[in-house]
Coordinates of C-alpha atoms and ligand atoms in Angstrom, one line a residue:
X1 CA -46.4 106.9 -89.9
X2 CA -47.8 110.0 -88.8
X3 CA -45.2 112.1 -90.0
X4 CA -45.6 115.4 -91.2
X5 CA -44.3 116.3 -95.0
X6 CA -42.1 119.4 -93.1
X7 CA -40.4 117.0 -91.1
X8 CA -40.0 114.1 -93.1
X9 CA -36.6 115.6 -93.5
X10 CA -35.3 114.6 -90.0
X11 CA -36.3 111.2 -90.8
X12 CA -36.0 110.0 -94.3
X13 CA -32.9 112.6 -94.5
X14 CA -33.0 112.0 -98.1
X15 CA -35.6 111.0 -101.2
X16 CA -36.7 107.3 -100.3
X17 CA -37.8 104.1 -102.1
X18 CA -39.5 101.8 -99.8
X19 CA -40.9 98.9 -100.7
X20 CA -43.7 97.1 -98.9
X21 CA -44.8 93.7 -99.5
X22 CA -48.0 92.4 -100.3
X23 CA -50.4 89.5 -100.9
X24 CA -50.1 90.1 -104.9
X25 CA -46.0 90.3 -105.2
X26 CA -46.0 92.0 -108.4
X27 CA -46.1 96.0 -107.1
X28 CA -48.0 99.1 -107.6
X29 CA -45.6 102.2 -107.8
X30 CA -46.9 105.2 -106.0
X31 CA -44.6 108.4 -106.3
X32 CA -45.5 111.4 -104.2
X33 CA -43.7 114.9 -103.0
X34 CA -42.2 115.4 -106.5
X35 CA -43.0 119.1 -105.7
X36 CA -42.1 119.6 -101.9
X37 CA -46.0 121.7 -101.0
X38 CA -48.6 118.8 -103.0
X39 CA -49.0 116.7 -99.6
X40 CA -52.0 115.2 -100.5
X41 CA -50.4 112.0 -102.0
X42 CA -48.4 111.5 -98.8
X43 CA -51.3 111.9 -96.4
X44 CA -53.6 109.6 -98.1
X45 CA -50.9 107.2 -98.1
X46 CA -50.3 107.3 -94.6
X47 CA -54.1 106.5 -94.1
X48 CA -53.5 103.8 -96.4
X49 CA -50.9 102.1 -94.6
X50 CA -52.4 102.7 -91.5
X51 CA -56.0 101.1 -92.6
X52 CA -54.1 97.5 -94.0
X53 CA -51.2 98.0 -90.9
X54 CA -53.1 94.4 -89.2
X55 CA -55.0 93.1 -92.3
X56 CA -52.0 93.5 -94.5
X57 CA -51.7 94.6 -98.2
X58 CA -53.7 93.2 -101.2
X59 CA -50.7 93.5 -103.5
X60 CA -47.0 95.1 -103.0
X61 CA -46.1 98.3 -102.8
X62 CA -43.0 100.6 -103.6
X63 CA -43.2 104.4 -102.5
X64 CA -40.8 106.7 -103.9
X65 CA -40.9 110.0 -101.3
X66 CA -39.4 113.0 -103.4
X67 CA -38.2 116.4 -102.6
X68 CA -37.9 116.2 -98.9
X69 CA -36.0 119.1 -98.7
X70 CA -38.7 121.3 -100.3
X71 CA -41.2 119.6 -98.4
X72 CA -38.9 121.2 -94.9
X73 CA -39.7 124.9 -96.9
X74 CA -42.9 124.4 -98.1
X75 CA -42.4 125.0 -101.3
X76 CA -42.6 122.9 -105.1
X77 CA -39.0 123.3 -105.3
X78 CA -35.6 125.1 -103.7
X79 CA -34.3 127.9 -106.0
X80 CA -31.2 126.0 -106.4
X81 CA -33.0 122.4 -106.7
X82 CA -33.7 121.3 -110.2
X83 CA -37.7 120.1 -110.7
X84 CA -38.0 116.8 -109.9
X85 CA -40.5 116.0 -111.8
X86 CA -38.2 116.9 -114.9
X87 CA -35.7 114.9 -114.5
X88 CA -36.9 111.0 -115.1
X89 CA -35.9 108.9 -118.0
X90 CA -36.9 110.4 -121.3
X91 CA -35.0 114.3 -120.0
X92 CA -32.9 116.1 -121.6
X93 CA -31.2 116.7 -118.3
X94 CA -30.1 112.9 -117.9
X95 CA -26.6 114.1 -117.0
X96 CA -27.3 115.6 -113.4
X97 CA -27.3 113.6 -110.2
X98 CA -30.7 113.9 -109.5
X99 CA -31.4 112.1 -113.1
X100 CA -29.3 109.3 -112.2
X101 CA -31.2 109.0 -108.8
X102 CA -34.5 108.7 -111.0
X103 CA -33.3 106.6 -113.8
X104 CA -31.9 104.3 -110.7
X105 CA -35.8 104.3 -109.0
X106 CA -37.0 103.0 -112.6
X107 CA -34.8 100.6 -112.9
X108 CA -35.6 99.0 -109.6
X109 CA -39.1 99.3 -110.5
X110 CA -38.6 97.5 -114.0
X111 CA -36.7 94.7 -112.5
X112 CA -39.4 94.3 -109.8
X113 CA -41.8 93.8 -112.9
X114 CA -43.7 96.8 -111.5
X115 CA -47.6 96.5 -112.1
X116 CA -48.6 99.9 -113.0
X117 CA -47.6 103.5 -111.5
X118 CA -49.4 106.6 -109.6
X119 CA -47.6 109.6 -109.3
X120 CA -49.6 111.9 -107.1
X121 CA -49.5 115.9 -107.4
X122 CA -51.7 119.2 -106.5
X123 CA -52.0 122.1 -108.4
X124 CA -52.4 126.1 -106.9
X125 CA -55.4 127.4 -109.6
X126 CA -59.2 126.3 -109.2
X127 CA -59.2 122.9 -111.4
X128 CA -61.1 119.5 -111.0
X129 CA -59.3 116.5 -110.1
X130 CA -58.1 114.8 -113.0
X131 CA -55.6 112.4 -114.5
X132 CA -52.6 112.5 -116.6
X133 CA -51.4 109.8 -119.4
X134 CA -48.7 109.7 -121.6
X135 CA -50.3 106.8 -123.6
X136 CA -53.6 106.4 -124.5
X137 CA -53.9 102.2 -124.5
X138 CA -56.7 100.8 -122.6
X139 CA -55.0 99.8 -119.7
X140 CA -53.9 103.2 -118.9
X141 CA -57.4 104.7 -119.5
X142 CA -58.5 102.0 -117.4
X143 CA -56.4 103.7 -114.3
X144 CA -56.8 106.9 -115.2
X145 CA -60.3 107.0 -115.2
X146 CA -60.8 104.9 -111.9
X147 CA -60.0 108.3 -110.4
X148 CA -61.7 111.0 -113.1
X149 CA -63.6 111.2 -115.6
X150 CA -61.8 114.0 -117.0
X151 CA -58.3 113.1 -118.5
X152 CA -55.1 114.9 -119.8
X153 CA -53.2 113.4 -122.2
X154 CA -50.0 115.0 -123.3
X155 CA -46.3 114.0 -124.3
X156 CA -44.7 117.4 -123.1
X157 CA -42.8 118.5 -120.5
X158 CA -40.6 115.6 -120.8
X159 CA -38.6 113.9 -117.9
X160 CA -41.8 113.6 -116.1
X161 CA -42.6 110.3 -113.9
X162 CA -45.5 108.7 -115.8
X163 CA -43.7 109.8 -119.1
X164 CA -40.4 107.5 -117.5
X165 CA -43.0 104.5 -116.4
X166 CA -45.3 104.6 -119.5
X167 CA -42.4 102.8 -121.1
X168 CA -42.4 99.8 -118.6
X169 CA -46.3 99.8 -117.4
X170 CA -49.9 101.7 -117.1
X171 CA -48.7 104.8 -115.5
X172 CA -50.7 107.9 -114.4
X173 CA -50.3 111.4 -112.9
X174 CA -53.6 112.4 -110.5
X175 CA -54.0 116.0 -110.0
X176 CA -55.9 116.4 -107.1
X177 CA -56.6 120.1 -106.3
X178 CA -55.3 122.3 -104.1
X179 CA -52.8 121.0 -101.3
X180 CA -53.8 120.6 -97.9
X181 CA -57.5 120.1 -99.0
X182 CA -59.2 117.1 -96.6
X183 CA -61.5 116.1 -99.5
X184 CA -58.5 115.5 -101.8
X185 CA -56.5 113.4 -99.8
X186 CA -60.0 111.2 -99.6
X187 CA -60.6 111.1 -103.2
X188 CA -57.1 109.5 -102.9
X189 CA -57.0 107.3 -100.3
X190 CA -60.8 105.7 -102.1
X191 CA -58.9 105.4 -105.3
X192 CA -55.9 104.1 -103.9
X193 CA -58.1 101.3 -102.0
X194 CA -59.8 100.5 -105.6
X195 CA -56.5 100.3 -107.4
X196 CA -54.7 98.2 -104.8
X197 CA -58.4 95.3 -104.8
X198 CA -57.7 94.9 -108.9
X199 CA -56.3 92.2 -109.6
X200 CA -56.0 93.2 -113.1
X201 CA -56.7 96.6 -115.1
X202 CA -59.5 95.5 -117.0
X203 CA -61.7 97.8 -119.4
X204 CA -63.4 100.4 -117.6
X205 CA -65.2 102.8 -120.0
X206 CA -66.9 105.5 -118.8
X207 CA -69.4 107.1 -121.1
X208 CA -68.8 111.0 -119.2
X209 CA -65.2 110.3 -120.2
X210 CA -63.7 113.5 -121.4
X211 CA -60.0 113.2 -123.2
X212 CA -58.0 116.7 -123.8
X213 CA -54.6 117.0 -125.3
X214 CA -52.5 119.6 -124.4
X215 CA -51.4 121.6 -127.4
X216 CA -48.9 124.0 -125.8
X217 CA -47.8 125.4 -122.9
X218 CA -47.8 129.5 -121.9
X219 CA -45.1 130.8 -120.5
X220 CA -44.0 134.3 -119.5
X221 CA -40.9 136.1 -121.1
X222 CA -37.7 136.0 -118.3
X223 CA -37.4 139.5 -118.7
X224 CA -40.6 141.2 -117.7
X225 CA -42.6 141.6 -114.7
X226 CA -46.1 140.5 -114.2
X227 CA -48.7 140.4 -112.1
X228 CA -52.5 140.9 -111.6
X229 CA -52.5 144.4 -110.0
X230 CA -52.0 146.8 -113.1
X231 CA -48.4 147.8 -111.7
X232 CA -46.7 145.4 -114.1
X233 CA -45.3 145.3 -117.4
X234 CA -48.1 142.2 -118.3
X235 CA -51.0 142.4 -116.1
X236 CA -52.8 139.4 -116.2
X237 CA -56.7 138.7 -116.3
X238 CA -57.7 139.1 -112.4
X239 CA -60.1 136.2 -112.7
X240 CA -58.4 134.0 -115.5
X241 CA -58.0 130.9 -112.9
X242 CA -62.1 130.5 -113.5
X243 CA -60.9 129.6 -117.0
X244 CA -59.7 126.3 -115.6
X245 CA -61.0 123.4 -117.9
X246 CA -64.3 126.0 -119.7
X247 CA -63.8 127.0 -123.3
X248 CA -62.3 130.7 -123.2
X249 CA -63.6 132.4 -126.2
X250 CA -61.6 134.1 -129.0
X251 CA -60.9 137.7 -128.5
X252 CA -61.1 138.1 -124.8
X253 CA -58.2 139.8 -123.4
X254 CA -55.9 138.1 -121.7
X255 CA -53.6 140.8 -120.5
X256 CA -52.9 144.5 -120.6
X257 CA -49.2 145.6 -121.0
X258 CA -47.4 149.0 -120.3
X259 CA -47.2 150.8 -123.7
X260 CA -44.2 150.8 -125.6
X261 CA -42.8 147.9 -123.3
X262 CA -43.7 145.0 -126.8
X263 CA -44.1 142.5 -123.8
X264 CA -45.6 139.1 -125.2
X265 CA -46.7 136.1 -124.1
X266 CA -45.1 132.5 -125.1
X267 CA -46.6 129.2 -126.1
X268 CA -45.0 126.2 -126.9
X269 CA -45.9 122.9 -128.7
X270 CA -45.0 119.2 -128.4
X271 CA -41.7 120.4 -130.2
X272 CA -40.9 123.2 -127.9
X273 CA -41.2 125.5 -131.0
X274 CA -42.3 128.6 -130.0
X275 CA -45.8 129.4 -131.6
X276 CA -47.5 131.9 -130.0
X277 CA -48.4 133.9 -133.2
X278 CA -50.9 131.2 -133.6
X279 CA -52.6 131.4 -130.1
X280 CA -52.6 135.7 -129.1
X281 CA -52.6 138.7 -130.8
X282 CA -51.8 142.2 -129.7
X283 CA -54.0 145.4 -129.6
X284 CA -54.0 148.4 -128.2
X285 CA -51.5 147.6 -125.2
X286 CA -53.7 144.2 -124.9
X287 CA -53.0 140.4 -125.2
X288 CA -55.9 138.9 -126.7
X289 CA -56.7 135.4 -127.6
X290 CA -56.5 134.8 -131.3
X291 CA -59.0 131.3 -131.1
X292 CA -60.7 129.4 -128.9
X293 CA -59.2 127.0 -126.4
X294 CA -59.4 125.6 -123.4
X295 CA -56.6 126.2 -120.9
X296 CA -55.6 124.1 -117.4
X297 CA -53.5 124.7 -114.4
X298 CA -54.3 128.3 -114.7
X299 CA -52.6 130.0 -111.2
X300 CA -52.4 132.9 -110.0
X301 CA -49.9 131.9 -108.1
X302 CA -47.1 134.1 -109.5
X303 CA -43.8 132.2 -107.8
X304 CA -45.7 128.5 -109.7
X305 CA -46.0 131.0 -112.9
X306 CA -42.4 131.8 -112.7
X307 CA -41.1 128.4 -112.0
X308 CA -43.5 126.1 -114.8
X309 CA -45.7 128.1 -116.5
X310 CA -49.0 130.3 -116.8
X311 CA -51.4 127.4 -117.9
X312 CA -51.5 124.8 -120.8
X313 CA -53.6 125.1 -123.8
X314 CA -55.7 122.0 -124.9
X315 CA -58.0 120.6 -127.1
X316 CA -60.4 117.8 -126.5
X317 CA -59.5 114.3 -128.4
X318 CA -62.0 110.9 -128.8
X319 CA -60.4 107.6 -128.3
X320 CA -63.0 104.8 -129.2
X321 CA -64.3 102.9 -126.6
Ligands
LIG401 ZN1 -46.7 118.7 -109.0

C-alpha cells in the first residue's frame, strides 16, 4: 500500500483488477495508470485505502491498475505498447490482446452490476481540473460535476474507458493536471471520499457549470518535424499552452513553417474526417486560425504531441438544468 507507480511492476507483474468489498455491495469502478506517468489516480487511492483500512469501506470497490510496464519507464505508453486507453469496448482495435483484456474487465464489472465508473488521468499542458462524459444524462453530470465545474463532453477518440462504461453505468474521466502535483492527488482523494458517502447520484446542478464539446482534434502530419524553437519544418506558437480552455481569437498565428515545405496542420471531427480547411488557413509561411475556438490539452510536450495529438478544438454546449 505504499507502493510506488515505478515499481508496481515487481509486484502486480501485470494490469490488475482488484476488488475490495464494502458496506454498499454494489461497486464503484475506479480505473487509473491507463497512461504509465498520470500517478495521481493511484496516489490518492492509496490514501484512500489507507484512511477506511480500520473503518472499512462505505460501498465496494473494483480498481483496475493499467500500464504497469510504462508506469516502470515513466512514460504514457512503450513505443511498442498500444494506448490503453484506446482499446476498450466500442475500438476499432477490438482484435488485439490488450482489447480482449479490457472487454474482459467490463464484463466483470457489468456482471457485478457496477454502480458508476472513474477513470482517473493527468495531462502535460497548463489546464484546470476537469471532467469527461460520453453521455450527457443527469446522473453522469451529477458525477462529473462533484469534481468540476468545468466539463468535456465528447464521443471521440473511441475505445476509451468511460466511452466502454457509459453503456453499463454513470462513467467519468477526471483530468487532474499535471502528474506528480500534491494538490491534485487531494482534489482526488476529497472527491473520491464524496463519491464513495452517496448512496445514490442524485441531481447536483451547479449554476458555474460550464459544458464544452469537443469538435475536432489537431494533429500533426507523420512526415514533418516540429517544434517550438524556429528550427523546424512547423514551429509552433511558444506560448500556445496558455490557450488551455480561453477563447483563441481568429487570425492569430498558430505556426510558422519553412517556406516551400506546404506543411499543414490536421483536425479531425466526430467522424474522423479530416477538416482542417474549416479550422486554419495559410499565409505567408504561417498557420493561422480561420475562427474562433477554444482548444484543451494544449502541450508542449512534443513526445505527448507525437503520440495523441496537439490539442482538441471545442465549443461550449447548454444542457438544461
Ligand atoms: Zn491519460
Amino acid at each position: 500500500m505504499s507502493a510506488r507507480a515505478e515499481t508496481l511492476q515487481q509486484i502486480l507483474h501485470k494490469p490488475s483488477l482488484i476488488h475490495l468489498q464494502g458496506r454498499n455491495p454494489q461497486p464503484l469502478f475506479i480505473s487509473t495508470l491507463l497512461h504509465g506517468n498520470e500517478t495521481t489516480g493511484f496516489y490518492a487511492l492509496q490514501k484512500l485505502l489507507q484512511y477506511y483500512q480500520r473503518a472499512g469501506l462505505p460501498r465496494s470497490i473494483s480498481i483496475f491498475i493499467g500500464n504497469i510496464k510504462a508506469a516502470q519507464g515513466g512514460v504514457r505508453r512503450l513505443d511498442e505498447q498500444v494506448d490503453y486507453n484506446r482499446v476498450w469496448p466500442g475500438t476499432a482495435q477490438h482484435y488485439l490482446a490488450e482489447a480482449h483484456m479490457m472487454q474482459r474487465v467490463t464484463d466483470i464489472m457489468r456482471q457485478k452490476n457496477v454502480w458508476a465508473s472513474i477513470d482517473i488521468h493527468n495531462n502535460t499542458g497548463k489546464n484546470p481540473h476537469y471532467a469527461c462524459i460520453n453521455k450527457t444524462q443527469q446522473d453522469f453530470l451529477s458525477l462529473a460535476t462533484l469534481f468540476s465545474e468545468v466539463l468535456v463532453f465528447f464521443t471521440t477518440p473511441k475505445g476509451v474507458q468511460s466511452g466502454a462504461f457509459a453503456e453499463i453505468c454513470p462513467a467519468v474521466t477526471l483530468e487532474c493536471g499535471l502528474s506528480g502535483d500534491e494538490l491534485g492527488t487531494e482534489h482526488v482523494l476529497q472527491y473520491l471520499h464524496r463519491v464513495l458517502a452517496l448512496d445514490e447520484l442524485s441531481h447536483c446542478a451547479k449554476a458555474n457549470r460550464k459544458i464544452f464539446h469537443t469538435v475536432a482534434r489537431v494533429k500533426i502530419p507523420e512526415g514533418y518535424s516540429f517544434g517550438f524553437d524556429d528550427d523546424a519544418t512547423i514551429n509552433l506558437l511558444a506560448e500556445i499552452e496558455n490557450y488551455n480552455f480561453r477563447e483563441m481569437p481568429s487570425g492569430i498565428t498558430l505556426a510558422t513553417i519553412e517556406p516551400q515545405s506546404k506543411a499543414y496542420l490536421q483536425a479531425f471531427d466526430d467522424d474522423e474526417r479530416e477538416v482542417g480547411r474549416d479550422f486554419f488557413e495559410y499565409q505567408d509561411n504561417k498557420i493561422m486560425l480561420k475562427k474562433t475556438v477554444m482548444p484543451a490539452m494544449l502541450t508542449m510536450n512534443t513526445q505527448v504531441i507525437r503520440q495523441d495529438c496537439l490539442c482538441y478544438l471545442m465549443e461550449r454546449i447548454s444542457i438544461p438544468v
